[in-house]
Coordinates of C-alpha atoms in Angstrom, one line a residue:
X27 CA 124.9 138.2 112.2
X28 CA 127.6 135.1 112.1
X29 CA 127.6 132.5 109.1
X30 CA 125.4 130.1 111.2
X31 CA 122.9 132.4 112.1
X32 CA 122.7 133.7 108.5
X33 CA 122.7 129.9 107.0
X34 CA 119.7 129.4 109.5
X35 CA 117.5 132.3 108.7
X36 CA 118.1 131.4 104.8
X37 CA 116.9 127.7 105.1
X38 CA 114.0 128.8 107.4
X39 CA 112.7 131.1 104.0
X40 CA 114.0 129.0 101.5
X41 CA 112.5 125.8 100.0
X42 CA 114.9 122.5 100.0
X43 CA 114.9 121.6 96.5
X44 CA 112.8 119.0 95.3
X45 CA 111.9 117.5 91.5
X46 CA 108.7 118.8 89.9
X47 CA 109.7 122.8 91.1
X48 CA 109.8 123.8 87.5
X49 CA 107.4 121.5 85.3
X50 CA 104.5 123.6 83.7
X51 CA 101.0 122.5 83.1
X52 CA 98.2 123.7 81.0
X53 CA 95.4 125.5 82.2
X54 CA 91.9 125.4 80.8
X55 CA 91.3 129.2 80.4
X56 CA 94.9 129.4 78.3
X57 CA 98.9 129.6 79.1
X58 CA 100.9 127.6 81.1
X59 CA 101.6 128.1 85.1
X60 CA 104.3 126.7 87.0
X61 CA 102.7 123.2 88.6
X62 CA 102.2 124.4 92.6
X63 CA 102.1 120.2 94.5
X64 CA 99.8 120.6 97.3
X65 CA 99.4 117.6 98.4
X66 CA 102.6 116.7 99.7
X67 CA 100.5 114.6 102.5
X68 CA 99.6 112.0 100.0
X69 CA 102.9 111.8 98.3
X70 CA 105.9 114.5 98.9
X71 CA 108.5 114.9 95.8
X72 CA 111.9 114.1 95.6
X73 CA 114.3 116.4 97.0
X74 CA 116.8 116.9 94.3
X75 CA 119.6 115.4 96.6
X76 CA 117.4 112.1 97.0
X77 CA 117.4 112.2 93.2
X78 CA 120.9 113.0 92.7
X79 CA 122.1 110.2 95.3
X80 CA 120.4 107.8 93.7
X81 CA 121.7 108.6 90.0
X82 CA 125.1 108.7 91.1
X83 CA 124.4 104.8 92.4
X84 CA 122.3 103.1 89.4
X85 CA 125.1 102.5 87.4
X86 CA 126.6 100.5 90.1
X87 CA 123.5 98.6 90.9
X88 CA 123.9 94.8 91.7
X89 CA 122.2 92.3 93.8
X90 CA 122.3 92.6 97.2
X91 CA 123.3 90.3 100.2
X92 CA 123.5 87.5 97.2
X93 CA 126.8 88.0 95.2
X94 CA 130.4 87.5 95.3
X95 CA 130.9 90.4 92.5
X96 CA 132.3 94.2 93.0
X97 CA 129.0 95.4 92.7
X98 CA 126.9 93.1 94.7
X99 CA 129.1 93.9 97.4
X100 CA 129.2 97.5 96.6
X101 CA 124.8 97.3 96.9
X102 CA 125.0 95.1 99.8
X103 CA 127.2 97.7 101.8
X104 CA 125.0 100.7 100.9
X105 CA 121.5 98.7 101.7
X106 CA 123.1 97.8 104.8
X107 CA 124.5 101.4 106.0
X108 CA 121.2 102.4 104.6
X109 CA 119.8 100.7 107.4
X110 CA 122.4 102.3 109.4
X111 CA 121.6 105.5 108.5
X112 CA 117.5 105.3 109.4
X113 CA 118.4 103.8 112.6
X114 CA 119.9 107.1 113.3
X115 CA 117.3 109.2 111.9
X116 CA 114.8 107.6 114.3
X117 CA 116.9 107.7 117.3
X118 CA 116.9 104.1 117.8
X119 CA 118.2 101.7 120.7
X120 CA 121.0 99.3 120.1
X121 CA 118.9 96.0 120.1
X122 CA 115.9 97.6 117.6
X123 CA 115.8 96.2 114.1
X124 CA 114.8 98.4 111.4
X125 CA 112.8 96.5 108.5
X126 CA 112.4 97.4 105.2
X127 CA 108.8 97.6 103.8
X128 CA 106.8 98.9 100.7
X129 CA 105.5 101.6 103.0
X130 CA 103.7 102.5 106.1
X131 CA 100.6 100.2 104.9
X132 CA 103.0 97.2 104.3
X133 CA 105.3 98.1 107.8
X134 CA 101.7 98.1 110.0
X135 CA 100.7 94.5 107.9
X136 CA 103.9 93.2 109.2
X137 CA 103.6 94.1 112.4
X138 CA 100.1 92.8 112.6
X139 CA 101.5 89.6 111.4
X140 CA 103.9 89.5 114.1
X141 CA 101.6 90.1 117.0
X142 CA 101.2 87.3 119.5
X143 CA 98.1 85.3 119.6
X144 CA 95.5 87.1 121.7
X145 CA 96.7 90.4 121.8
X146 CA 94.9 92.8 122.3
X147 CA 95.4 96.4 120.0
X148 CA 93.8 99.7 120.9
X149 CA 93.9 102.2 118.0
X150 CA 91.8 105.5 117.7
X151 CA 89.0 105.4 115.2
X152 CA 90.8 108.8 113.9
X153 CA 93.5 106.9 112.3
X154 CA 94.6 106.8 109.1
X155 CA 93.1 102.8 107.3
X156 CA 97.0 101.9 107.1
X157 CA 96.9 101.8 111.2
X158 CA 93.3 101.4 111.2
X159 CA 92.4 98.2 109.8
X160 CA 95.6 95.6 109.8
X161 CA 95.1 94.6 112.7
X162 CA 91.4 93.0 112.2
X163 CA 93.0 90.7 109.4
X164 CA 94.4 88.2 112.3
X165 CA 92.9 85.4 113.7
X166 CA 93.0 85.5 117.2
X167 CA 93.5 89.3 117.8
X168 CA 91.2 91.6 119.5
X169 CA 90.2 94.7 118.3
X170 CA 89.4 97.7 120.7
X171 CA 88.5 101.1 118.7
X172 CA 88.4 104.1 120.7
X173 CA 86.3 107.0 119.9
X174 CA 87.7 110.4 118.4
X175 CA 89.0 112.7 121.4
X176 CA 88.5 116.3 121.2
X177 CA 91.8 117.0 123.1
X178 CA 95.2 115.9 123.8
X179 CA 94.4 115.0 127.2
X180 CA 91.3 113.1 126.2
X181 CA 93.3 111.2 124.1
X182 CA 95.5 110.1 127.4
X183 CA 92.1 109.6 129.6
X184 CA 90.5 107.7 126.9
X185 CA 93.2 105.5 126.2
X186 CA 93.6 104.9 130.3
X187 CA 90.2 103.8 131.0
X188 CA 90.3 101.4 128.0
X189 CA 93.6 100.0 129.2
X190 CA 92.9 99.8 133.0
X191 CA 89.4 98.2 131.7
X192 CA 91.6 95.8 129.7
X193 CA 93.8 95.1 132.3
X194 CA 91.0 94.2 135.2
X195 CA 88.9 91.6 132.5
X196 CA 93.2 90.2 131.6
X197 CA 93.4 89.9 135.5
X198 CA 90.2 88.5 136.2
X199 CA 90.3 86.1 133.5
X200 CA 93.7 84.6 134.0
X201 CA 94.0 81.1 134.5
X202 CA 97.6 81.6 135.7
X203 CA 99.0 80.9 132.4
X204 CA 99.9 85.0 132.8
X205 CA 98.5 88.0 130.9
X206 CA 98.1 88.6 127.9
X207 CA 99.6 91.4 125.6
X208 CA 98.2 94.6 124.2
X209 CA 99.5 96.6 121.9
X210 CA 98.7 100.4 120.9
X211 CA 98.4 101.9 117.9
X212 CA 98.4 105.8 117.2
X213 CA 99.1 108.3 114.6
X214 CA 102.0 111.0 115.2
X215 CA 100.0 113.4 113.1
X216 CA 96.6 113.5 111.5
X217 CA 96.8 113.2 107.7
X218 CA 93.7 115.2 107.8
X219 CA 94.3 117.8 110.4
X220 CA 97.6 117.9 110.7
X221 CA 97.1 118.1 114.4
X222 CA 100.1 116.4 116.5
X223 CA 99.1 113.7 119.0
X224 CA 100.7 113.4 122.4
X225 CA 102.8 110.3 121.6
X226 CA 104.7 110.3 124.6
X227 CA 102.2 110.7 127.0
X228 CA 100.1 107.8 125.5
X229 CA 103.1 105.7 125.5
X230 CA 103.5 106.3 129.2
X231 CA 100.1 105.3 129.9
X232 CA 100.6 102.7 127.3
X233 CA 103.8 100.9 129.5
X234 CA 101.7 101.6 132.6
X235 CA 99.9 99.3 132.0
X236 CA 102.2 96.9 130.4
X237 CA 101.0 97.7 126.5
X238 CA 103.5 98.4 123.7
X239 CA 102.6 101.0 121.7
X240 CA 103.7 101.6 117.8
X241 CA 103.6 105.1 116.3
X242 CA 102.3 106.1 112.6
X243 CA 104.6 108.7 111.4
X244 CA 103.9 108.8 108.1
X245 CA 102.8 112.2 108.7
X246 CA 105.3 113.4 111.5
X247 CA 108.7 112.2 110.1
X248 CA 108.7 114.8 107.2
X249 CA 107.9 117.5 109.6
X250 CA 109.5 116.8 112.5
X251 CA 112.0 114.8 114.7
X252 CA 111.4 111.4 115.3
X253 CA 112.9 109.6 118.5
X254 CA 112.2 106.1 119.6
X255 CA 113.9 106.6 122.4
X256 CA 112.8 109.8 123.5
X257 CA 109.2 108.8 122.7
X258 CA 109.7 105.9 124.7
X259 CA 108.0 104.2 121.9
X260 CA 108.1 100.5 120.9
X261 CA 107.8 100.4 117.2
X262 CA 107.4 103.6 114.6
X263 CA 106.6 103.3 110.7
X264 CA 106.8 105.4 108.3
X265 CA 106.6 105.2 104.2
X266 CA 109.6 107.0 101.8
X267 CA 107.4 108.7 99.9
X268 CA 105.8 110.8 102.3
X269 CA 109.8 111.8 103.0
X270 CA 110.8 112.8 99.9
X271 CA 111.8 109.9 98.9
X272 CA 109.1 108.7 96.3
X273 CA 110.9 104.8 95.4
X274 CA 108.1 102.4 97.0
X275 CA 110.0 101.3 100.6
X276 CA 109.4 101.9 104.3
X277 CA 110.3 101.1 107.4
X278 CA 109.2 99.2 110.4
X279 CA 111.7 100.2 113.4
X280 CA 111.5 98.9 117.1
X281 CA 112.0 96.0 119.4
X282 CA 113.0 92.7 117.9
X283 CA 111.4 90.3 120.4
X284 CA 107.7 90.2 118.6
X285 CA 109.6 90.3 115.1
X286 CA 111.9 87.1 116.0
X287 CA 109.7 85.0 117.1
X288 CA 107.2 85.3 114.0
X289 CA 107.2 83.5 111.3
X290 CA 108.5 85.1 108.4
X291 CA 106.3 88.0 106.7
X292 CA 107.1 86.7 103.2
X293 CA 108.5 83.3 102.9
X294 CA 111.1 82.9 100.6
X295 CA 114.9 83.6 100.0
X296 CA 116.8 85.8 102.2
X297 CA 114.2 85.0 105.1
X298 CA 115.5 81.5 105.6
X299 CA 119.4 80.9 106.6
X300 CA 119.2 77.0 105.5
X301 CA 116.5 74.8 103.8
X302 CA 116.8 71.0 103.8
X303 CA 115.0 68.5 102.2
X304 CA 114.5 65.5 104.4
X305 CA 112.4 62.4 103.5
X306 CA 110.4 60.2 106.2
X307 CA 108.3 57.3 105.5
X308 CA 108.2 57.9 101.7
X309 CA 107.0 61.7 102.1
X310 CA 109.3 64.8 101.4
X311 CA 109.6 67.1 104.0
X312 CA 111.4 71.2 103.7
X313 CA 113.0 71.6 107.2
X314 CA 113.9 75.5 107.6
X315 CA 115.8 77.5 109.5
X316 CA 115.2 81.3 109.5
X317 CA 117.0 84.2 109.9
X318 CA 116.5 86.0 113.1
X319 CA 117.6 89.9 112.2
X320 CA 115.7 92.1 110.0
X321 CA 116.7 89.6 107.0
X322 CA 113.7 87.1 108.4
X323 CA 110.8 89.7 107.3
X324 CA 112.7 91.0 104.2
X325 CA 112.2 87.9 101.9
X326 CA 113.2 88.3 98.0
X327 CA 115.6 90.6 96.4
X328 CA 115.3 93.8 98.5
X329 CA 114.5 97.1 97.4
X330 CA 117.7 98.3 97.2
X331 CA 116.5 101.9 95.1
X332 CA 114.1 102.4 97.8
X333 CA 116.2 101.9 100.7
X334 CA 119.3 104.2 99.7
X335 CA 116.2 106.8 98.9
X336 CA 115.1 106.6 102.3
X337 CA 118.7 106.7 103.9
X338 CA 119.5 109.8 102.1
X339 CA 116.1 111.4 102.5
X340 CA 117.0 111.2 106.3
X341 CA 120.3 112.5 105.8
X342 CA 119.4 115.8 103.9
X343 CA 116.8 116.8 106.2
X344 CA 119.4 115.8 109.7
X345 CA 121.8 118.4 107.7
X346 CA 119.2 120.8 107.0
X347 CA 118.3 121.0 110.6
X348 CA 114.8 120.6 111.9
X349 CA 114.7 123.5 113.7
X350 CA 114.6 126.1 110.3
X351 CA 112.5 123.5 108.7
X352 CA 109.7 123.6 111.2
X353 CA 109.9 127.0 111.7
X354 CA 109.8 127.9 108.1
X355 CA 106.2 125.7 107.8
X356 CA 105.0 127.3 110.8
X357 CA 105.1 130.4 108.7
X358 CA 103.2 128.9 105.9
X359 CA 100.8 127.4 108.0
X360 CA 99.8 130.6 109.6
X361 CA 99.9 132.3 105.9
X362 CA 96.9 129.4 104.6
X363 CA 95.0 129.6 108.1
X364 CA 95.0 133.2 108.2
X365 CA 93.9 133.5 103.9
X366 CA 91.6 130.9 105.2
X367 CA 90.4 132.7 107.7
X368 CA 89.2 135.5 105.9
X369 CA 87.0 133.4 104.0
X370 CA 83.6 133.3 105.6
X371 CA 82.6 130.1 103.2
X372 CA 85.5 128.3 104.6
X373 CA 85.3 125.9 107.4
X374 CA 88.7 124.3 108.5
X375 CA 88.6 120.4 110.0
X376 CA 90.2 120.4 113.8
X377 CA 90.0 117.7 116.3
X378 CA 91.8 119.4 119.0
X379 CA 90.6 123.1 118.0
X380 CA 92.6 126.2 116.5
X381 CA 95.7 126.7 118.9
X382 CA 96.7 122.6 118.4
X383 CA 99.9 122.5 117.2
X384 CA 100.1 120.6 113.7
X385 CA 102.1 120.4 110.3
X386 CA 101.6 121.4 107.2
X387 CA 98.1 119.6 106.0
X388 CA 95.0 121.4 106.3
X389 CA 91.6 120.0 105.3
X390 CA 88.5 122.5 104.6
X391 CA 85.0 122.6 103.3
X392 CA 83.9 125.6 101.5
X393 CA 79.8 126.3 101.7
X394 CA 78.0 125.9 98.4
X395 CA 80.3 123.8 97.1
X396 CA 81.3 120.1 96.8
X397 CA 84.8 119.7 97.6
X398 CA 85.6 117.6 93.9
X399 CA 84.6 120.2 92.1
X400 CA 86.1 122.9 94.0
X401 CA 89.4 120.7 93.8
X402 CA 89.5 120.5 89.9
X403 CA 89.0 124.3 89.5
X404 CA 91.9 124.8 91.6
X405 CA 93.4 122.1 89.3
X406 CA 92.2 123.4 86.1
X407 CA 92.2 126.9 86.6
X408 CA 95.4 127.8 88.7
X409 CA 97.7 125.2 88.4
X410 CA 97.1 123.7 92.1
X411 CA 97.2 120.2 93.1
X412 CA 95.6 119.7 96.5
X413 CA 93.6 116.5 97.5
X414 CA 89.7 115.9 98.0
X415 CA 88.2 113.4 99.6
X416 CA 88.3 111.2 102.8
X417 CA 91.7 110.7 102.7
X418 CA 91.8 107.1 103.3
X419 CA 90.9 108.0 107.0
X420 CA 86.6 107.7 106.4
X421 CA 85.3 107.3 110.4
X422 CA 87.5 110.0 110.9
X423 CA 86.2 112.7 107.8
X424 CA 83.0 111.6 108.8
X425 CA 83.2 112.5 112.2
X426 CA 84.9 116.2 111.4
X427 CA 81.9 116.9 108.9
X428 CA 79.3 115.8 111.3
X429 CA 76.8 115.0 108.5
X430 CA 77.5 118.1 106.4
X431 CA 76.5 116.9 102.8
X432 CA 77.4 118.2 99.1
X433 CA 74.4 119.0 97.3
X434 CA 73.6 116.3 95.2
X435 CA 74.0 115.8 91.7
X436 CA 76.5 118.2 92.1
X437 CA 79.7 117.3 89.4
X438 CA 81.9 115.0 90.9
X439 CA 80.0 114.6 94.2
X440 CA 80.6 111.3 95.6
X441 CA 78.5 108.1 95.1
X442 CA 76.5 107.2 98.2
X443 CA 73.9 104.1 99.1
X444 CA 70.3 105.5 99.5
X445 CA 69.4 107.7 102.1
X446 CA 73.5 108.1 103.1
X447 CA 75.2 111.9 102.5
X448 CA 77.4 112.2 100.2
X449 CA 80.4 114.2 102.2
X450 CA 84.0 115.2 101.2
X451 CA 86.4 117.5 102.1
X452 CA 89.8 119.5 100.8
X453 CA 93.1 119.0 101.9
X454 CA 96.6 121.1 101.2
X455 CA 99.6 119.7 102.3
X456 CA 102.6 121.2 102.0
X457 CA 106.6 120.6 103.4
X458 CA 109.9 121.3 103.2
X459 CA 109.9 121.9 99.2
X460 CA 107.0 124.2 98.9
X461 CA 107.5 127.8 97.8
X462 CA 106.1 130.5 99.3
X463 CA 104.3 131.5 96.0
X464 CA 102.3 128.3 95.8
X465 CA 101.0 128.8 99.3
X466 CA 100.2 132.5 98.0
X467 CA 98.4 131.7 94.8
X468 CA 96.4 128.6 96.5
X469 CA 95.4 131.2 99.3
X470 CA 94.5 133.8 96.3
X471 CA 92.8 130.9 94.1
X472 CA 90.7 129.9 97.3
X473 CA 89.6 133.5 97.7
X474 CA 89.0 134.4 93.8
X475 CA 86.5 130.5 93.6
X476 CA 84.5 132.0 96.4
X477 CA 83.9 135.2 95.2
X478 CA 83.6 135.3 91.6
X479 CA 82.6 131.1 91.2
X480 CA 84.5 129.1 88.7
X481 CA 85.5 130.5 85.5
X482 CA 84.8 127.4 83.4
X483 CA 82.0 124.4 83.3
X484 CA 82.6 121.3 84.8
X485 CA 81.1 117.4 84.8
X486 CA 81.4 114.4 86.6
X487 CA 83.7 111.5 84.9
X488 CA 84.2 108.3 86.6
X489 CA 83.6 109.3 89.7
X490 CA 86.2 112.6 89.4
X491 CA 85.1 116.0 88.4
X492 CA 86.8 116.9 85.2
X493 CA 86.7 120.7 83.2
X494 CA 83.7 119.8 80.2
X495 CA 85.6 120.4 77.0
X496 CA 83.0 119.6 75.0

């Protein structure tokens, strides 16, 4: 075997290093267990380089784009070549910008804001609430939700009738002023099923018939390759701390046309490249002219922490290569569906059905119990953090549990109005980081719950089911 080949098949087995690998936590039946983060969906850990980057800068921290200093210069040059550096990670075209946001939430806001009056968006009702519900917080913007497909290729033919259907009403009622824009939102991968969405095709259809179309790969980035280019997408955003880079930013990459012309996300320095102060007839007046790169939407003193994170989030995994990273959560995939499997009690959530190819989050049900208290025993018991819920993505849980309630009064079941179900679900997520030993003892700890029950009493705390210590 040469030295690449051998590098190859050791990063396809072995974890990247992330922080949190070795803390211990307390279980309620006695000892301590390494902590086993399974809910990498919701927020991944550091990777140890992210961590390491970033230590190696602080001391050097200084104000950026606003000082004349060593180290406002120094910041300035590695925010900017952070930029740089995600720009290259996404595969992006000479004229896109890439703006710095909070997260994915703050990066779809931003677009929203952007949008030209009377657009028009299109976005599944399977979509995470980041990509879900922005968009219905403008004036003038019409909101068309499209039901959940059951395929890939439903996805395209749903999304073509509703943009052919959009397109004859456009025509029709034109008054020769010229039509109006539409804009497409969709997810590159389910944060409850993990299932992968065919992005490319819906972007064809999307330009067909003259729609932009921004991607949500919040879930995708940290699993696989993301190319604007090759997606033929217009926008993609994504959030740092679902990339192992935990620091509050995100980015909002694309085309620059929509972002220009808007007035400035956040008002403020940074945005604006001159403010005067005129005065007509007796009454000041502030005359401003903005900036017209990414500066215009990033007003205030920029995350600089965040950015850098981000940058060298994107690096590690480039180096790592993609290609032993996906393959290596392929493997732990099939190890969790296959324990899963072999559960009778267990039902896994799946849009597209079992052969859909997806990353590493997997959301289940488990008969005879309600998924809040089945999460704290995993919790409280085994050392496993995993996620229950609706996962901030409620038509779409809904729709996957097709009325399946949790018995009620049941600890930690969730409050409902009268006469609704209450209905939750699990979800595990795992990346890059996660040892094969957590994915074994969560498949084990599933297995053990079903068969033998909990091994300690439980009750329902503010909402959360919590061990009863008395």
């Amino acid at each position: 075997m040469s030295a690449t080949a051998a590098a190859t098949a050791t990063a396809t087995h072995t974890p990247l290093p992330v922080l949190g690998r070795d803390v211990l936590v307390p279980l309620v039946t006695g000892g301590e267990v390494d902590y086993a983060a399974l809910d990498y969906a919701a927020s991944a850990p550091a990777l140890q380089r992210v961590w390491d980057d970033i230590a190696a800068y602080a001391p050097y921290y200084g104000s950026v784009h606003r000082g004349a200093g060593y180290l406002s210069q120094l910041s300035t040059d590695l925010f900017e070549n952070s930029r740089k550096e995600v720009a290259a990670f996404l595969g992006c075209r000479p004229d896109d910008q890439v703006v710095f946001t909070r997260a994915t939430t703050d990066s779809l806001n931003l677009l929203a804001a952007a949008l030209p009056q009377g657009t028009r968006v299109f976005v599944f009702e399977t979509e995470h609430h980041a990509s879900l519900l922005p968009w219905q917080q403008r004036d003038g913007i019409e909101v068309g939700y499209l039901s959940a497909p059951r395929s890939p290729r439903q996805a395209v033919e749903t999304l073509e009738r509703a943009l052919a259907a959009w397109r004859a009403d456009d025509q029709e009622a034109d008054t020769g002023a010229g039509a109006g824009a539409a804009l497409v939102c969709v997810t590159g991968a389910s944060n409850v099923t993990g299932e992968l969405w065919p992005v490319r095709e819906l972007a064809e259809v999307a330009h067909a018939h003259g729609a932009r179309i921004v991607l949500d790969a919040a879930q995708l980035a940290p699993h696989h390759p993301v190319d604007i280019a090759a997606l033929d997408v217009d926008w993609v955003a994504f959030s740092g701390h679902k990339l192992y880079a935990p620091f509050g930013a995100g980015v909002l990459a694309g085309r620059a046309d929509w972002l220009r012309a808007a007035r400035p996300y956040l008002a403020g320095g940074g945005a604006s490249r001159k403010v005067a102060l005129s005065v007509r007839e007796g009454v000041g007046e502030v005359e401003v002219e903005w900036h017209t790169t990414e500066a215009r939407h990033e007003a205030g003193s920029p995350n600089v922490i965040g950015a850098y994170a981000i940058a060298s989030a994107c690096k590690a995994l480039t180096e790592a290569g993609f290609e032993s990273l996906v393959a290596r959560e392929r493997r732990l995939i099939a190890k969790v569906r296959e324990g899963l499997a072999e559960v009778d009690e267990v039902r896994v959530l799946s849009l597209f059905g079992d052969d859909a190819p997806r990353v590493g989050v997997i959301s289940f049900v488990v008969e005879g119990w309600n998924s809040s208290h089945f999460a704290a025993a995993l919790s409280a018991e085994y050392g496993i953090g995993v996620r229950d819920g609706l996962f901030c993505a409620h038509p779409l849980v809904r729709t996957l549990l097709g009325g399946e309630p949790g018995e009620a009064g049941e600890c930690g079941a969730p409050e409902t109005a009268p006469g609704e179900r209450s209905l939750n679900a699990i979800r595990v997520s795992f990346g890059a980081g996660t040892p094969d030993e957590h994915v074994e003892r969560f498949v084990g700890a599933v297995k053990e719950l079903v068969r033998d029950g909990a091994k300690w009493s439980y009750r329902t705390e503010d909402g959360r089911c919590v061990p009863d210590r008395g």
